[in-house]
Amino acid sequence: MEISITRASLEEKPVVARLLQLCLHDYSAHDRFGIGDDGLFGYRWSDLYWSNPHRHPYLFRVEGRLAGFAFVRQREEDEPGDWRWQIAEFFILRGLRRKRIGMVAASALLRSRCGVWEFAYDLSNEPARLFWRQVARSFNGGHTPIAVGTVRECYHVTIEPEEANKAPEPTTMAVTPRATSRISK
Ligand SMILES: CC(C)(COP(=O)(O)OP(=O)(O)OC[C@H]1O[C@@H](n2cnc3c(N)ncnc32)[C@H](O)[C@@H]1OP(=O)(O)O)[C@@H](O)C(=O)NCCC(=O)NCCS
């Protein structure tokens, strides 16, 4: 099974927007987002992923077919926090879950840039909590979650330069489950 992670192009913005709706629908089961009167889940940061150089949209494909997406962002200079990179949103299509696709995609994303990564989740989203715990454990183990207010938690994982792939702005990462990820331009 080959999992590819590609930076979403401007032409793919509508594709990401549709996957984002599915993702927000899943989040809504955990009370985080509500649907609007227009039948859409609102998400005010969407456009920034195609206009702000600190924001990076990715699409995941398995054997060439859409499997999910992620939004990655870099902390703004005037923004508080001791992380450099953050996985802001992360989604795998329902029919493809529990096959380690998320694990492989998240690991590959983390390895794409060195520095401190943050990934957060709502405590009410039990699958996300268990998933991110597994991701954190796969990097040096021993990570404990950090409370974010009363309803959220996050992990901070440091990717050392020698752990990171040597492509700071990957266009495509082709990865195989349970194998070391590699990046190809
Ligand atoms: C959370 C999510 C990304 C997990 O993706 P996935 O591809 O199914 O996860 P993986 O198969 O890589 O799971 C890796 C490990 O995480 C844990 N895990 C993942 N989903 C789980 C679930 N529903 N219940 C319990 N444990 C789970 C398990 O330990 C799993 O390993 P195992 O299957 O060998 O037991 C996916 O369920 C999803 O897209 N959910 C909706 C959006 C969302 O909540 N995203 C997270 C935002 S913070």
XYZ file of C-alpha atoms and ligand atoms in Angstrom:
233
model
C 0.000 0.000 0.000
C 1.546 3.268 -1.094
C 0.496 6.417 0.702
C 1.330 9.688 -0.975
C 1.270 13.042 0.746
C 1.241 15.982 -1.605
C 0.981 19.664 -1.042
C -2.497 20.651 -2.236
C -2.339 22.959 -5.236
C -4.624 25.933 -5.776
C -6.602 23.809 -8.259
C -7.135 21.259 -5.481
C -8.529 23.847 -3.053
C -12.153 22.738 -3.716
C -11.138 19.117 -3.081
C -9.661 20.051 0.292
C -12.758 22.153 1.058
C -14.977 19.095 0.538
C -12.778 16.867 2.702
C -12.732 19.626 5.326
C -16.539 19.475 5.459
C -16.372 15.727 6.151
C -13.762 16.355 8.812
C -15.789 19.107 10.484
C -18.815 16.834 10.434
C -16.780 14.273 12.372
C -15.625 16.972 14.779
C -19.230 18.054 15.273
C -19.907 14.700 16.938
C -17.604 15.960 19.667
C -19.257 19.386 19.930
C -16.459 21.428 18.402
C -18.115 22.871 15.318
C -21.747 23.492 14.457
C -23.356 23.550 11.036
C -24.460 26.888 9.575
C -27.829 27.749 8.074
C -26.216 27.296 4.642
C -25.659 23.607 5.394
C -21.916 24.035 5.664
C -19.588 23.805 8.614
C -17.788 27.125 8.984
C -14.006 27.257 9.094
C -12.583 30.756 8.960
C -8.909 29.870 8.354
C -9.460 27.911 5.145
C -8.367 30.577 2.628
C -5.183 31.257 4.590
C -3.814 27.875 3.522
C -3.494 29.246 0.011
C -2.415 32.795 0.865
C -0.252 32.717 4.006
C 3.255 31.286 3.526
C 3.156 29.917 7.086
C 0.253 27.617 6.240
C 0.540 24.376 4.294
C -2.322 22.211 2.978
C -1.695 18.527 2.206
C -3.705 15.799 0.533
C -3.255 12.117 1.299
C -3.811 9.445 -1.321
C -3.659 5.668 -1.033
C -2.792 3.909 -4.278
C -3.587 7.179 -6.031
C -7.066 7.685 -4.526
C -8.000 10.378 -2.038
C -7.666 9.260 1.574
C -7.586 12.449 3.651
C -5.908 15.777 4.237
C -3.960 17.796 6.764
C -3.425 21.462 7.511
C 0.050 22.256 8.833
C 1.080 25.653 10.033
C 4.136 27.437 11.298
C 3.821 29.597 14.420
C 3.615 33.280 13.568
C 6.387 35.423 15.074
C 3.981 37.383 17.272
C 2.070 34.290 18.337
C 2.655 32.826 21.823
C 3.810 29.219 22.148
C 6.975 27.172 22.265
C 6.283 25.099 19.162
C 7.385 25.790 15.619
C 5.044 23.578 13.595
C 1.494 22.534 14.270
C -0.822 19.972 12.730
C -3.918 22.150 12.770
C -6.315 19.678 11.148
C -5.920 16.039 10.218
C -8.451 13.719 8.613
C -8.640 10.206 7.195
C -11.753 9.036 5.304
C -13.896 6.737 7.410
C -13.629 3.708 5.162
C -9.852 3.853 5.407
C -9.489 4.170 9.170
C -7.633 1.778 11.497
C -5.257 0.741 8.721
C -2.366 2.828 10.041
C -2.743 5.313 7.176
C -3.104 8.193 9.627
C -0.094 7.033 11.583
C 2.080 6.829 8.483
C 0.877 10.177 7.133
C 1.341 11.969 10.472
C 4.819 10.492 10.934
C 5.835 11.529 7.447
C 4.548 15.060 7.988
C 6.455 15.392 11.252
C 9.641 14.099 9.673
C 9.318 16.642 6.873
C 10.482 19.520 9.104
C 12.705 19.671 12.161
C 11.806 21.561 15.315
C 9.058 21.296 17.907
C 5.736 20.050 16.560
C 2.407 20.474 18.306
C -0.721 18.427 17.740
C -3.830 19.081 19.789
C -7.229 17.441 20.160
C -10.465 17.866 22.039
C -10.610 15.579 25.077
C -14.090 14.540 23.974
C -12.632 13.172 20.704
C -11.492 9.815 22.043
C -10.258 8.375 18.705
C -8.117 11.495 18.203
C -6.741 11.262 21.750
C -5.722 7.631 21.283
C -4.398 8.290 17.793
C -2.155 11.224 18.786
C -0.928 9.280 21.820
C 0.257 6.559 19.430
C 1.885 9.116 17.138
C 3.684 10.765 20.081
C 4.844 7.384 21.379
C 6.313 6.511 18.016
C 8.674 9.470 18.399
C 11.106 8.783 21.252
C 8.303 7.538 23.519
C 7.661 8.899 26.987
C 5.649 11.913 25.879
C 2.937 13.131 28.208
C 0.048 15.252 26.992
C -0.093 18.946 27.927
C -3.405 20.423 29.089
C -4.781 23.206 26.891
C -7.478 24.807 29.001
C -9.983 22.318 30.335
C -11.298 20.672 27.179
C -8.190 20.165 25.044
C -4.773 18.548 25.236
C -1.728 18.578 22.997
C 1.589 16.854 22.533
C 4.906 18.463 21.724
C 7.344 16.295 19.793
C 10.804 17.468 18.766
C 12.156 16.362 15.415
C 15.929 16.610 15.382
C 17.652 17.611 12.138
C 19.023 14.084 11.687
C 15.478 12.655 11.985
C 14.025 15.024 9.422
C 13.947 14.424 5.737
C 16.187 16.781 3.879
C 13.439 18.516 1.924
C 12.094 21.535 3.823
C 9.155 21.977 1.464
C 8.126 18.537 0.238
C 5.852 18.322 -2.726
C 5.366 14.585 -2.564
C 6.171 12.033 0.090
C 5.639 8.450 -0.955
C 5.543 6.258 2.108
C 4.861 2.635 2.824
C 3.185 1.581 6.101
C 5.638 0.444 8.773
C 8.572 1.537 6.618
C 10.729 4.609 6.993
C 9.212 7.503 5.111
C 11.038 9.017 2.185
C 10.464 12.199 0.266
C 10.603 12.538 -3.460
C 10.337 15.836 -5.268
C -8.123 10.211 14.296
C -7.894 9.675 12.865
C -7.050 10.690 12.097
C -7.125 8.348 12.969
O -6.760 7.941 11.651
P -6.498 6.375 11.311
O -5.826 6.308 9.985
O -7.737 5.597 11.487
O -5.486 5.968 12.486
P -4.468 4.745 12.472
O -5.054 3.554 11.810
O -3.153 5.224 11.957
O -4.365 4.460 14.044
C -3.120 4.370 14.745
C -3.423 4.023 16.184
O -4.184 5.078 16.810
C -5.165 4.519 17.714
N -6.512 4.770 17.178
C -6.823 5.382 16.008
N -8.173 5.449 15.869
C -8.690 4.873 16.961
C -10.028 4.623 17.390
N -11.098 5.007 16.659
N -10.221 3.990 18.565
C -9.175 3.601 19.326
N -7.868 3.794 18.967
C -7.643 4.422 17.802
C -4.903 3.022 17.725
O -3.934 2.772 18.756
C -4.298 2.786 16.348
O -3.492 1.643 16.267
P -4.207 0.174 16.095
O -5.253 0.289 15.021
O -3.052 -0.725 15.708
O -4.799 -0.160 17.434
C -9.246 9.407 12.143
O -10.069 8.643 12.997
C -9.980 10.661 11.735
O -9.732 11.217 10.657
N -10.931 11.128 12.579
C -11.768 12.284 12.247
C -10.987 13.585 12.262
C -10.264 13.766 13.549
O -10.806 13.652 14.643
N -8.960 14.116 13.419
C -8.113 14.399 14.551
C -8.176 15.845 14.807
S -7.387 16.298 16.341
